[in-house]
Each structure stands twice: as structure tokens, then as C-alpha cells.
mmCIF file of C-alpha atoms and ligand atoms in Angstrom:
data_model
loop_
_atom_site.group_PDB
_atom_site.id
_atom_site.type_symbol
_atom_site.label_atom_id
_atom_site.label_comp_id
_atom_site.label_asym_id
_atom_site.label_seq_id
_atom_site.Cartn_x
_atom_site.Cartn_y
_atom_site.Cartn_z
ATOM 1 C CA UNK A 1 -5.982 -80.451 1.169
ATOM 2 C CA UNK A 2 -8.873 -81.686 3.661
ATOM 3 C CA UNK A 3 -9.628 -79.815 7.073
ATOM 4 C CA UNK A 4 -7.901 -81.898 8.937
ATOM 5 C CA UNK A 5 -4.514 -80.435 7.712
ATOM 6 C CA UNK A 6 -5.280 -77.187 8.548
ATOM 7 C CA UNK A 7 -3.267 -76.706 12.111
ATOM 8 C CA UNK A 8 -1.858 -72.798 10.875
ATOM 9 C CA UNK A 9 -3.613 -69.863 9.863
ATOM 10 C CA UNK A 10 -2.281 -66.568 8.550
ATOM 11 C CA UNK A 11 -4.289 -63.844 8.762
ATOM 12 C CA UNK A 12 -3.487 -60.682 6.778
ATOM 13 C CA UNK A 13 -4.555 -57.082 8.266
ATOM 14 C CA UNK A 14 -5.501 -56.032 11.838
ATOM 15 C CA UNK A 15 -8.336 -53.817 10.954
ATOM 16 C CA UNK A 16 -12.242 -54.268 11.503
ATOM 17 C CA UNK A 17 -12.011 -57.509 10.108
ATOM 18 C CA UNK A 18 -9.053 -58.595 10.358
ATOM 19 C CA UNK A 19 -8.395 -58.485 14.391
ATOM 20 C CA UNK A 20 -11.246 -60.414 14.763
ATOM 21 C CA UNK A 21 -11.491 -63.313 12.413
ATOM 22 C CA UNK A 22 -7.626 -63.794 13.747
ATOM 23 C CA UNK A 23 -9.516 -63.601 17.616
ATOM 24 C CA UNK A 24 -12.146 -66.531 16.354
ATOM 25 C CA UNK A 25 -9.335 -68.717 14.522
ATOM 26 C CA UNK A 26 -7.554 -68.813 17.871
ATOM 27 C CA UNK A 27 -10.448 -69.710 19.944
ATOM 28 C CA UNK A 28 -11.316 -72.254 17.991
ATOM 29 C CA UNK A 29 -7.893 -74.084 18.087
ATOM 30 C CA UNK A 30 -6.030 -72.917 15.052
ATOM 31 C CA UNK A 31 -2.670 -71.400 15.744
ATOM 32 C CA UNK A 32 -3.247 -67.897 14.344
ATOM 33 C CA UNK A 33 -0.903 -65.310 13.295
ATOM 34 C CA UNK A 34 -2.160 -61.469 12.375
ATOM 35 C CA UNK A 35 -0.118 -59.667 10.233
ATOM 36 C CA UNK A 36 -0.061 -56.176 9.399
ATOM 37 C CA UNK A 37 1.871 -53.133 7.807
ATOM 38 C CA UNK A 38 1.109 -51.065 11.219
ATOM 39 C CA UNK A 39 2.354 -52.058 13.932
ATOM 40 C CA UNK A 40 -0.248 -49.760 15.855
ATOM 41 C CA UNK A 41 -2.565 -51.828 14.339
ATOM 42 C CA UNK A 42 -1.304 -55.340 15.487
ATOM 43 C CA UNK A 43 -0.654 -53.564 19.175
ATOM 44 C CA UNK A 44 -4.333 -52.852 18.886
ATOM 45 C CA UNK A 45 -5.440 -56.323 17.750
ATOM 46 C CA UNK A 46 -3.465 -57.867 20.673
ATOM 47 C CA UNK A 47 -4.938 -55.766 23.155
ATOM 48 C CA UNK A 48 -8.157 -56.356 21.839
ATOM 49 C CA UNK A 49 -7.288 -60.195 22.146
ATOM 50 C CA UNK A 50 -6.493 -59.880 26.241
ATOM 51 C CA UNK A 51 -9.601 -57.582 26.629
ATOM 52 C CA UNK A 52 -12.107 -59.558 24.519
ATOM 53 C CA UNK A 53 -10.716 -63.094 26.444
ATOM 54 C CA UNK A 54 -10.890 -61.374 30.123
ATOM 55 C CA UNK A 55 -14.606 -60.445 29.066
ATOM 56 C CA UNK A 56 -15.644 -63.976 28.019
ATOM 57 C CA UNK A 57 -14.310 -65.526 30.849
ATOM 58 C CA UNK A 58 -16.231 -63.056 32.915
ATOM 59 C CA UNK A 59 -19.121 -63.783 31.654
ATOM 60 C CA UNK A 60 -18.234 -67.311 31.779
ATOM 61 C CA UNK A 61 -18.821 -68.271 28.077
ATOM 62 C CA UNK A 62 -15.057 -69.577 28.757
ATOM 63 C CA UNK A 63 -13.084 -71.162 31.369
ATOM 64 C CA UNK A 64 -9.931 -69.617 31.650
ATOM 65 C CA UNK A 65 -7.775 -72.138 30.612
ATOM 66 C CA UNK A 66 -9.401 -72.256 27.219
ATOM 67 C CA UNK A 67 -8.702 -68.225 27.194
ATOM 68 C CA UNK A 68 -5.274 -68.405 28.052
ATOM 69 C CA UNK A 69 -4.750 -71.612 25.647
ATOM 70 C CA UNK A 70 -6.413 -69.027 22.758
ATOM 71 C CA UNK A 71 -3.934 -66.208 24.022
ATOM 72 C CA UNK A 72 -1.011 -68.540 23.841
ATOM 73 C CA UNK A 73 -2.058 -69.801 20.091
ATOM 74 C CA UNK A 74 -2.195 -66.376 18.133
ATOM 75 C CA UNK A 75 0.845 -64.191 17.793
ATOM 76 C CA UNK A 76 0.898 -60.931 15.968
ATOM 77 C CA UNK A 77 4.047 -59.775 13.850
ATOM 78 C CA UNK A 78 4.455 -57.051 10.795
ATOM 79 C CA UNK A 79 6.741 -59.769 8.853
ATOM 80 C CA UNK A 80 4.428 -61.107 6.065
ATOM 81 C CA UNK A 81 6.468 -64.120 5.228
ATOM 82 C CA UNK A 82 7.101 -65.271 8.877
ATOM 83 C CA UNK A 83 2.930 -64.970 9.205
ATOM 84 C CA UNK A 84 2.706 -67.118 5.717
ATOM 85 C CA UNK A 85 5.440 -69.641 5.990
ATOM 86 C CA UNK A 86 3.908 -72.195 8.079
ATOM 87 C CA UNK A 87 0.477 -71.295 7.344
ATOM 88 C CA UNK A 88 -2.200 -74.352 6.067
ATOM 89 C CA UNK A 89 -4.670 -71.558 5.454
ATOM 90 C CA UNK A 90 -4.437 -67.668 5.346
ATOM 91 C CA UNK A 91 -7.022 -65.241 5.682
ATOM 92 C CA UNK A 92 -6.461 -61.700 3.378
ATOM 93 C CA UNK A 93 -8.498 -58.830 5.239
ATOM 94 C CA UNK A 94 -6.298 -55.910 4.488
ATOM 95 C CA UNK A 95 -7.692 -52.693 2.636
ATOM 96 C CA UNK A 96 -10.433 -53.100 -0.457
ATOM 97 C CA UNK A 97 -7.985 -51.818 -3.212
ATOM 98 C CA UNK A 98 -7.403 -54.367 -5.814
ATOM 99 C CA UNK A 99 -4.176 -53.949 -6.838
ATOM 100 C CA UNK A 100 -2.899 -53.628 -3.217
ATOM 101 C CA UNK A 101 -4.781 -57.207 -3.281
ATOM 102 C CA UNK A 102 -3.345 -58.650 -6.012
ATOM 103 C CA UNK A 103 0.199 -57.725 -4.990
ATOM 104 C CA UNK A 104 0.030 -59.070 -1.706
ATOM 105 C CA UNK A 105 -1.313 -62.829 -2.883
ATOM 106 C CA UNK A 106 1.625 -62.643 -5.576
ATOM 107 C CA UNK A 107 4.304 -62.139 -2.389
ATOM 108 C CA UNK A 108 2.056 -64.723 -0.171
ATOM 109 C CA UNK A 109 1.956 -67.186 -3.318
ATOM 110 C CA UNK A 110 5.706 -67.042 -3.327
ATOM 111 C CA UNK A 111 6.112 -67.206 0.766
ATOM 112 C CA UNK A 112 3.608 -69.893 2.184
ATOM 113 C CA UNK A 113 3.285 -73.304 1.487
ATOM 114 C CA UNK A 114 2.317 -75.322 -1.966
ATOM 115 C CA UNK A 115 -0.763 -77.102 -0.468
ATOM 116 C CA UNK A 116 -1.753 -73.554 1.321
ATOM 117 C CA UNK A 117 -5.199 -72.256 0.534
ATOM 118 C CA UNK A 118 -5.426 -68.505 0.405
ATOM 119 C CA UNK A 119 -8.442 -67.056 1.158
ATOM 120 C CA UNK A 120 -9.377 -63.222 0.308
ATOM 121 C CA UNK A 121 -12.710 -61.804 3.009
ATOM 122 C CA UNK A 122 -13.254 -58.770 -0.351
ATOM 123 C CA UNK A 123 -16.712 -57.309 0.040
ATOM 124 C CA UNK A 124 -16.781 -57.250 -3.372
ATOM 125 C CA UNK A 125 -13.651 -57.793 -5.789
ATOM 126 C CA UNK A 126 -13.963 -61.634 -6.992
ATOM 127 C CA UNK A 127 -11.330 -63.609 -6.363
ATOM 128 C CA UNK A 128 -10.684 -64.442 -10.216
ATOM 129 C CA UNK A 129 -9.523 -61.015 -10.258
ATOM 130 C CA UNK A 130 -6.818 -62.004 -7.980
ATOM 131 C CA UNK A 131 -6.141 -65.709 -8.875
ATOM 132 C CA UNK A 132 -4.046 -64.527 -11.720
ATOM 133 C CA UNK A 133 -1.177 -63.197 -9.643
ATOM 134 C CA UNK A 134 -0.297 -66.298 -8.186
ATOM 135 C CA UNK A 135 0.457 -70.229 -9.368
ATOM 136 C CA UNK A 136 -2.232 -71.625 -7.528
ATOM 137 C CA UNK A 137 -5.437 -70.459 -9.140
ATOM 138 C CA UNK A 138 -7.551 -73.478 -7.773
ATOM 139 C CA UNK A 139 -6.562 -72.682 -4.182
ATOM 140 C CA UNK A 140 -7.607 -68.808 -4.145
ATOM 141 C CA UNK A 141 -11.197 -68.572 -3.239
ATOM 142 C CA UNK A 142 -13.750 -65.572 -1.384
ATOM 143 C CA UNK A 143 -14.243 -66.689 1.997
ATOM 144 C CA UNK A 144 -16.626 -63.232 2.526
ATOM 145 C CA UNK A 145 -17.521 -62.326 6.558
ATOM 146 C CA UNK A 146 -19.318 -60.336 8.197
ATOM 147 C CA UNK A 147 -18.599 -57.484 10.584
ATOM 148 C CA UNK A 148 -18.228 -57.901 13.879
ATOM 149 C CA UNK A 149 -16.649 -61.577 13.073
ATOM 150 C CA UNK A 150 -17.067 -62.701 16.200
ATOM 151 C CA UNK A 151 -20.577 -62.239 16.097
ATOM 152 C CA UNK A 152 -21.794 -62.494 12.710
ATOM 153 C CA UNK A 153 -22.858 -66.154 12.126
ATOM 154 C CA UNK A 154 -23.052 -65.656 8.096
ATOM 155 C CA UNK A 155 -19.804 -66.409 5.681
ATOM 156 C CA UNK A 156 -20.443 -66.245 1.887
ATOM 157 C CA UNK A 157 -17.914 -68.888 -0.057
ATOM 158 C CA UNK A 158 -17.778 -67.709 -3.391
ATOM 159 C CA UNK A 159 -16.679 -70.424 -6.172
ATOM 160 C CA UNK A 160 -15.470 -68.714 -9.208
ATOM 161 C CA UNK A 161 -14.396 -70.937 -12.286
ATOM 162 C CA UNK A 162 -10.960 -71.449 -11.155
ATOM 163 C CA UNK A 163 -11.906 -72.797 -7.757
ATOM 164 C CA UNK A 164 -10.903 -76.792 -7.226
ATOM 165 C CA UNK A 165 -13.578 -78.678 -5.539
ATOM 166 C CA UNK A 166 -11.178 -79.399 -2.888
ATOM 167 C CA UNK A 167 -10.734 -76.153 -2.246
ATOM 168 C CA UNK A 168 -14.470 -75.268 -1.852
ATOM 169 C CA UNK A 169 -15.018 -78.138 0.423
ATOM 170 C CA UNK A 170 -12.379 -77.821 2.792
ATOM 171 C CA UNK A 171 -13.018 -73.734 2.840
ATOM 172 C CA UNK A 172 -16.473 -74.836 4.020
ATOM 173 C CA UNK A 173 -15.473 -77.150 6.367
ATOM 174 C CA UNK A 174 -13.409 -74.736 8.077
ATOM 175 C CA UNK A 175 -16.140 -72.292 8.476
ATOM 176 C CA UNK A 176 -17.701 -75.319 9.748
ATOM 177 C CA UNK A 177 -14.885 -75.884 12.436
ATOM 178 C CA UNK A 178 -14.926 -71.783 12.885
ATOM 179 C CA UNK A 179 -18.781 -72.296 14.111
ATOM 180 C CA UNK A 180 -19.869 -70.450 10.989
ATOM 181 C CA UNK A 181 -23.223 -70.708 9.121
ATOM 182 C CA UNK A 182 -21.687 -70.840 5.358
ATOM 183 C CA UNK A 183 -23.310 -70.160 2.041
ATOM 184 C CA UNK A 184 -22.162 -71.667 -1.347
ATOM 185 C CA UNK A 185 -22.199 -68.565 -3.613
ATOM 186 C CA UNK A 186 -21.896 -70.953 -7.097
ATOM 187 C CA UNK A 187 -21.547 -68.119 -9.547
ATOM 188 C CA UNK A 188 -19.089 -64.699 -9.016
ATOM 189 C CA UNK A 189 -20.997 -62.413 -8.813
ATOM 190 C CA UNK A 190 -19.813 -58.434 -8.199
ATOM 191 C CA UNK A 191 -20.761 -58.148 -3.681
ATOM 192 C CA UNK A 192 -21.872 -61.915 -3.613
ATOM 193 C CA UNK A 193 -24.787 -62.359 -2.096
ATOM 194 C CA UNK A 194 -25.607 -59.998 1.112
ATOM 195 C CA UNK A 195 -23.359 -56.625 0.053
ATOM 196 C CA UNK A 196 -25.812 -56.982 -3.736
ATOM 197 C CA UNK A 197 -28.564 -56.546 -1.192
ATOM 198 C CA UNK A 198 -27.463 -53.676 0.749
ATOM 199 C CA UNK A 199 -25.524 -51.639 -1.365
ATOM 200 C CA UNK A 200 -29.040 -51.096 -3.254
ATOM 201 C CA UNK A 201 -30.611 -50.571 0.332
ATOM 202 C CA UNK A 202 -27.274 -47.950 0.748
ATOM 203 C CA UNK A 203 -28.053 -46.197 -2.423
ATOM 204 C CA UNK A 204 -31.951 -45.565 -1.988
ATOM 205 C CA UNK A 205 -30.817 -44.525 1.530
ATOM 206 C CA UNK A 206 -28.321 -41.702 0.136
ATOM 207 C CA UNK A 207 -30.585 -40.812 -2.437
ATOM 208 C CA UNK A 208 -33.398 -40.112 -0.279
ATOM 209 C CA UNK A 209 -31.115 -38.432 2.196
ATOM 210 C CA UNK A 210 -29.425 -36.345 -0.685
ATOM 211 C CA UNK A 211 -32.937 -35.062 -1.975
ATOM 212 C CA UNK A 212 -34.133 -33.771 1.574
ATOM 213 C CA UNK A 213 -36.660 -36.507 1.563
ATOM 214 C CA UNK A 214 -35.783 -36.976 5.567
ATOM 215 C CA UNK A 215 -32.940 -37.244 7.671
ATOM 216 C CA UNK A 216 -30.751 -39.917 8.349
ATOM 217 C CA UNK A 217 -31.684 -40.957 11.585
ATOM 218 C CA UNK A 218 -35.632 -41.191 9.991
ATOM 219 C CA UNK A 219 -34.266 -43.612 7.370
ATOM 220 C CA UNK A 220 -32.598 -45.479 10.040
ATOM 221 C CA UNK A 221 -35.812 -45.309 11.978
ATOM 222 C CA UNK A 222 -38.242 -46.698 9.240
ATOM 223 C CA UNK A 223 -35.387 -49.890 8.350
ATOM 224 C CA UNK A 224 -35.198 -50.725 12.136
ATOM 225 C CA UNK A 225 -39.015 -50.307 13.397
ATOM 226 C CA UNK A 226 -40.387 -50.737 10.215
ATOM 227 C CA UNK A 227 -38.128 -53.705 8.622
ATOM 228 C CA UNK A 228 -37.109 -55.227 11.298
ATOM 229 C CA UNK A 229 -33.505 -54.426 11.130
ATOM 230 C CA UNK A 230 -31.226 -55.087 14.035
ATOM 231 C CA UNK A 231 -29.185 -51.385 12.153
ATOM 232 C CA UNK A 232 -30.427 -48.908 9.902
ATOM 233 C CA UNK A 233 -28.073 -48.214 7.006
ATOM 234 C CA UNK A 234 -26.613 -45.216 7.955
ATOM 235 C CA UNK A 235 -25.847 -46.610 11.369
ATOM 236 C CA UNK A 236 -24.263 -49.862 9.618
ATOM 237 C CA UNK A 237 -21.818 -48.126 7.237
ATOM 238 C CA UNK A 238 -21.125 -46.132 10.536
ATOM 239 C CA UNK A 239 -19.487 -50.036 12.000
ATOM 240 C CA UNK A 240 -18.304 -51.304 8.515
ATOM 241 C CA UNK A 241 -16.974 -48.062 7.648
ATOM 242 C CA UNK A 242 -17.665 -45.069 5.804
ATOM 243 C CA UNK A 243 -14.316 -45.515 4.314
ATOM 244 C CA UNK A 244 -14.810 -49.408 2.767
ATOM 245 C CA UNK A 245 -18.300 -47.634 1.056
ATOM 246 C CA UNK A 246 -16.332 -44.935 -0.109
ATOM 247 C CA UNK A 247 -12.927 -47.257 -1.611
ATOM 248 C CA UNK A 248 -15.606 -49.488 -3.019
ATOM 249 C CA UNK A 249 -17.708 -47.049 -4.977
ATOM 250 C CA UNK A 250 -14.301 -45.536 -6.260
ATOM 251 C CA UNK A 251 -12.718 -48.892 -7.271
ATOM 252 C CA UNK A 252 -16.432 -49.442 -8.992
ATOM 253 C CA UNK A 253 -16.378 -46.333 -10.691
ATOM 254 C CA UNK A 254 -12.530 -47.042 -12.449
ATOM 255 C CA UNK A 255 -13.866 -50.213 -13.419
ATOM 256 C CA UNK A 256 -17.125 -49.700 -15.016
ATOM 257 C CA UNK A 257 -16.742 -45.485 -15.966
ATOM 258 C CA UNK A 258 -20.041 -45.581 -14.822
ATOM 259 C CA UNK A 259 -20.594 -42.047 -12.981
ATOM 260 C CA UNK A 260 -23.860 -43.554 -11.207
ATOM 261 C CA UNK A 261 -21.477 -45.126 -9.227
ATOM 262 C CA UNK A 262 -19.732 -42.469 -7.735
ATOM 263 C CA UNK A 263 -19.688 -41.810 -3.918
ATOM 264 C CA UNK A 264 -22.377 -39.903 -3.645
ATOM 265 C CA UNK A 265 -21.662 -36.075 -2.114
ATOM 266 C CA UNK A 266 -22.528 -36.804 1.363
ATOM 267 C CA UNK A 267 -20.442 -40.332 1.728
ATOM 268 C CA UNK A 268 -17.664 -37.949 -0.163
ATOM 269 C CA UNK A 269 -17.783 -34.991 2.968
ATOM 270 C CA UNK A 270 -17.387 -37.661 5.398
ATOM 271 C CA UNK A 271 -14.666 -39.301 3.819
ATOM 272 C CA UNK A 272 -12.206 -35.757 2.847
ATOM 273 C CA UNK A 273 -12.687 -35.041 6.797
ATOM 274 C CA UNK A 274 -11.991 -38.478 7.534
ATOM 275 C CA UNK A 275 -15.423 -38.871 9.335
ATOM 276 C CA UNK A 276 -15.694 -43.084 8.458
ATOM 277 C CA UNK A 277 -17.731 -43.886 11.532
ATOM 278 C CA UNK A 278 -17.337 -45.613 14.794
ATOM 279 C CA UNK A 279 -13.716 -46.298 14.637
ATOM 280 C CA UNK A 280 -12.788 -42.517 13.901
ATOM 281 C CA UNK A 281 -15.660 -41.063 16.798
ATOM 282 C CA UNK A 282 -17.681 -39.625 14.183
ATOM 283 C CA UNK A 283 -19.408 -40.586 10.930
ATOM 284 C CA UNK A 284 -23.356 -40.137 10.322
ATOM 285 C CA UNK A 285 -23.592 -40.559 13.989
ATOM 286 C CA UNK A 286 -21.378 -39.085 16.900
ATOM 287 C CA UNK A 287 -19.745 -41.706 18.877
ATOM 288 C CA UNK A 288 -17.070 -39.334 21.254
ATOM 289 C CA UNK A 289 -19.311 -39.367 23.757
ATOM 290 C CA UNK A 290 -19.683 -43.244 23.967
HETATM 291 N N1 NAD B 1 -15.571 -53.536 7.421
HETATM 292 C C1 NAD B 1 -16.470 -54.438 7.110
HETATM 293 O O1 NAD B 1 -17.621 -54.389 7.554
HETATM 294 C C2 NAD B 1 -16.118 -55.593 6.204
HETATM 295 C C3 NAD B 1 -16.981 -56.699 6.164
HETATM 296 C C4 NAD B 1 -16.623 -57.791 5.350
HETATM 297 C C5 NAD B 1 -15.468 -57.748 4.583
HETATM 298 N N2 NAD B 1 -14.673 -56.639 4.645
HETATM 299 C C6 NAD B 1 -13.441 -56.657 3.845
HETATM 300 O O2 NAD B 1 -12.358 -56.980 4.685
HETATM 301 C C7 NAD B 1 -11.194 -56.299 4.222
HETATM 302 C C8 NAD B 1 -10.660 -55.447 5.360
HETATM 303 O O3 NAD B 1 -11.642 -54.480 5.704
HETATM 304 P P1 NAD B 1 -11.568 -53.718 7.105
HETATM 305 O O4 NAD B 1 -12.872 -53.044 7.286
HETATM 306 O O5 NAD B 1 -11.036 -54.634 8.151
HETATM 307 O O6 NAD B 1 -10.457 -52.613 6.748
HETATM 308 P P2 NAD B 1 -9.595 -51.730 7.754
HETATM 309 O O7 NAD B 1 -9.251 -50.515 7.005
HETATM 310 O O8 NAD B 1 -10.242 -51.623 9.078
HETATM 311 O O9 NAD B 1 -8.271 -52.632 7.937
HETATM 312 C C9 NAD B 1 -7.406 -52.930 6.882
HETATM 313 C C10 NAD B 1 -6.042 -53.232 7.467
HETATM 314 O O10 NAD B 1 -5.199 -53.692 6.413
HETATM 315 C C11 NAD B 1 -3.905 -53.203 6.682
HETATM 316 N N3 NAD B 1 -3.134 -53.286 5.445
HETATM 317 C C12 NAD B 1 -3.137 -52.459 4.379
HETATM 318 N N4 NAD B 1 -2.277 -52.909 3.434
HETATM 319 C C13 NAD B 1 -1.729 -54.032 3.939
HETATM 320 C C14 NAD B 1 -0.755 -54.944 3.462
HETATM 321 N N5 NAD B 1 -0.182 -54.785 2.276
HETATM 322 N N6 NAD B 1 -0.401 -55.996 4.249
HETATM 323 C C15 NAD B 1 -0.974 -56.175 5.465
HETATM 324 N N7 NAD B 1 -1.901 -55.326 5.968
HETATM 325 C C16 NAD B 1 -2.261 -54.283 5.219
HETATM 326 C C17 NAD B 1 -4.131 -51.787 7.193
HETATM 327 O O11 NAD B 1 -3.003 -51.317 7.907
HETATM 328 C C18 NAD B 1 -5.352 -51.995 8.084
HETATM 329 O O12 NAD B 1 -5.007 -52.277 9.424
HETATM 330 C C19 NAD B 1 -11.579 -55.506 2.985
HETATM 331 O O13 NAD B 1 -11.287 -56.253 1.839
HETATM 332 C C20 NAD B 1 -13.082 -55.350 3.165
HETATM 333 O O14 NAD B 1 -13.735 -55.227 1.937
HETATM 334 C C21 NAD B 1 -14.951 -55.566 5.442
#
């Protein structure tokens, strides 16, 4: 299927992600449809939707008739298959539990359409490990990006050995037609390209933090003034979530046995209190008083 058939997409889970890669589909023309399992979820994405458009018009990077055109082209709704059944292309950003994953592209492999591409946005789990619930192997592909979606230029299109051509190109094109700055990723690999990166950066960080070696605001301090970074790593798991570090050690660790990859005891705290950063107020850093 080329670009040019894509009029529909589905996007599945309301979350971080989720809300807002449904927010940029819609902007850029595609009708959009959010699904979710909470319905306090999708009330959140759509009021996200008026407040985000109101804000852009404000500051004039749209005219409001191409806000209310994007309000009128994205509808939110808990019924999977009505989200699916028209969809050209759909978007999976629900939680980071494989077999929650695999599930779901079995039911949306029976509910949208033959020529459909379905896309997962894992941080990590390749999407050979998910191909294999559904009768379209060459259309399942990684379409990895980055949080906050609206802002985050960077998509990593992974191409694992069951991926058509077709399906690569036309998942490029439509980060193309999303205004996105894609990378081929040619080989899966376990966190693609960026998350191999910073879950070592993550790792050092805790392990320096767990010794006493200093605190985590210094860490944060040295990777900002001293690297460069736009967010030290304590303040980024803070807005991708304490809890997505957490599921993805654990899902690591029942893969590999590998105890090294264990949440380490502070990321574990945080997580039993149900600390996961910005979007519960508190995580490494307090953010009720924000
Ligand atoms: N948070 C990040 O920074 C980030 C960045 C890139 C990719 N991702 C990936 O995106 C995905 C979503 O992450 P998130 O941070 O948005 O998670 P989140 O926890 O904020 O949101 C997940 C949403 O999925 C919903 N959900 C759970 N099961 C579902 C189902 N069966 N059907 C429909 N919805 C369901 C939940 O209700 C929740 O609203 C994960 O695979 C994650 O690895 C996250």
C-alpha cells in the first residue's frame, strides 16, 4: 500500500504517547481515531486535543480553521474494532507488556482492513516478536517515537526480517507526511537505536546514584551543563515515566534471567509507591507544586 492510501489512522492507547501522536495525525490531515481501555484516559486525550489547538492558535502557529478542521478529524472511542475497521494505518501505543501486545495485534489483525499496516511505537520489544500473532507479518513494523510527540522531531523505523519493502517505504513516507525526521533502523535490534543509548546513560546514572557517588539532581547537573543535554536522566525518566523504565527492566529480566537487569532498588521505591514522575506529581523530582 503507498502513502497515498492512507486517509484513516487508528491509534491504540491514550497515554503519554498515545494522546499525542493521535493530536499530530489529526493536524496533519489524517482522520484519527484514539482508542483506549479507559475511558478517563480518552476524556483526557480529548481535552488535551481542545486545549493544545486553543494554544496553537493563540500563538498563531494555526489559523483557526485548520484547528477546528483537526478537532473535527479525530474522534476518541473505547471500541477497538470501530477504531480499526476503517483504518489504512494504526498506531499501537498502549502499555510495554508483550503479551498485552501481542494479544491486541491478534484482535486488530482480525478487525481492520487486509491492506492495513499496523504499526507498534515499543521502546524496545521488536516487532518480530509480535508479527507472529497475526496473518500479515510483512505489514507489522516499529514505527518508534519520541516523547512529547508533538515535539520530538526523531522516529526510529525498525525493519525486522519479516518487514515487506512496501511496508518500510510507505511507513517512512508517512513520517514524512507527519513532518517527522525518520531513521531506517536495518537490523532489530533490542531499544533500536536512541533507548540502546540511554538506557546505558540510565544505568551509570542509577549506579552512581545507588553508591552515594552524588545526588540525583548533580547527575542531572553534569549531563545538562556538562553534555549539553536539553534533560538530565533522572529528569527524563521523570516525562517518559518511571513506570515504562520499571515494565521494561522487568519484561528484560523474564526474558534474559539476567539479574543485572533488574530495576534497580531506587527505580523499584518509586514504582511500589507509584511515584513514576510528572504524570503522577512526584517521581525523582516534585512536580505538585507546578
Ligand atoms: N513514555 C515514553 O516516553 C515513550 C516513548 C516512546 C515509546 N513509548 C512506548 O509507547 C507505548 C505507550 O507508552 P506510554 O508512555 O504512552 O504509556 P502510558 O502508560 O502512558 O499509556 C498506555 C495506555 O495504554 C492503555 N492500554 C492498556 N492496555 C490497552 C489495550 N489493551 N487497549 C488499548 N489501550 C490500552 C492504558 O489505559 C494507557 O492509557 C509503550 O509501548 C512505550 O514503550 C513510550
Amino acid at each position: 500500500m503507498e502513502l497515498e492510501r492512507i486517509k484513516t489512522i487508528a491509534v491504540i492507547g491514550a497515554g503519554n504517547m498515545g494522546h499525542q501522536i493521535s493530536m499530530l495525525c489529526a493536524i496533519k490531515g489524517f482522520k484519527t481515531v484514539c482508542t483506549d481501555i479507559s475511558q478517563e484516559m480518552l476524556d483526557k486525550a480529548d481535552a488535551f486535543v481542545n486545549s493544545y489547538l486553543d494554544g496553537r492558535v493563540k500563538k498563531e502557529k494555526l489559523t483557526r480553521e485548520q484547528a477546528g478542521q483537526a478537532r473535527a478529524t479525530i474522534r476518541f472511542t473505547t471500541d477497538l474494532e470501530d477504531a480499526v475497521k476503517d483504518a489504512d494505518y494504526v498506531i499501537e501505543a498502549a502499555v510495554e507488556v508483550l503479551e498485552i501486545k501481542r494479544r491486541l495485534f491478534a484482535d486488530i489483525d482480525r478487525m481492520a482492513p487486509p491492506h492495513a499496516i499496523l504499526a507498534t511505537n515499543s521502546s524496545a520489544i521488536v516487532s518480530s516478536k509480535i508479527a507472529g500473532a497475526t496473518h500479515r507479518p510483512d505489514k507489522i513494523i516499529n514505527l518508534h517515537f519520541f516523547n512529547p510527540a508533538l515535539v520530538m522531531k526523531l522516529v526510529e523505523v525498525v525493519q525486522g526480517p519479516h518487514v515487506s519493502e512496501q511496508t518500510l517505504k510507505t511507513s517512512m513516507a508517512l513520517c514524512d507526511a507527519l513532518g517527522k525526521v525518520c531513521v531506517h533502523v536495518k537490523k532489530e535490534v533490542e531499544g533500536f537505536l536512541l533507548n540502546r543509548i540511554f538506557l546505558r546513560i540510565y544505568k551509570e546514572a542509577l549506579w552512581m546514584l545507588d553508591m552515594e557517588v552524588a545526588s540525583s539532581e548533580d547527575i542531572d547537573k553534569a549531563c545538562v551543563y556538562g553534555a549539553g543535554h536539553p534533560l538530565g536522566p533522572f529528569a527524563l525518566m521523570d516525562l517518559t515515566g518511571i513506570d515504562l523504565y520499571h515494565t521494561m527492566s522487568m519484561e528484560k529480566f523474564r526474558e534474559t534471567g539476567e539479574v543485572a537487569e533488574l530495576p534497580s532498588p531506587s527505580i523499584v521505591e518509586r514504582y511500589t509507591k507509584g511515584h513514576y514522575g510528572q504524570k503522577t506529581g512526584k517521581g525523582w523530582y516534585d512536580y505538585t507544586q507546578k
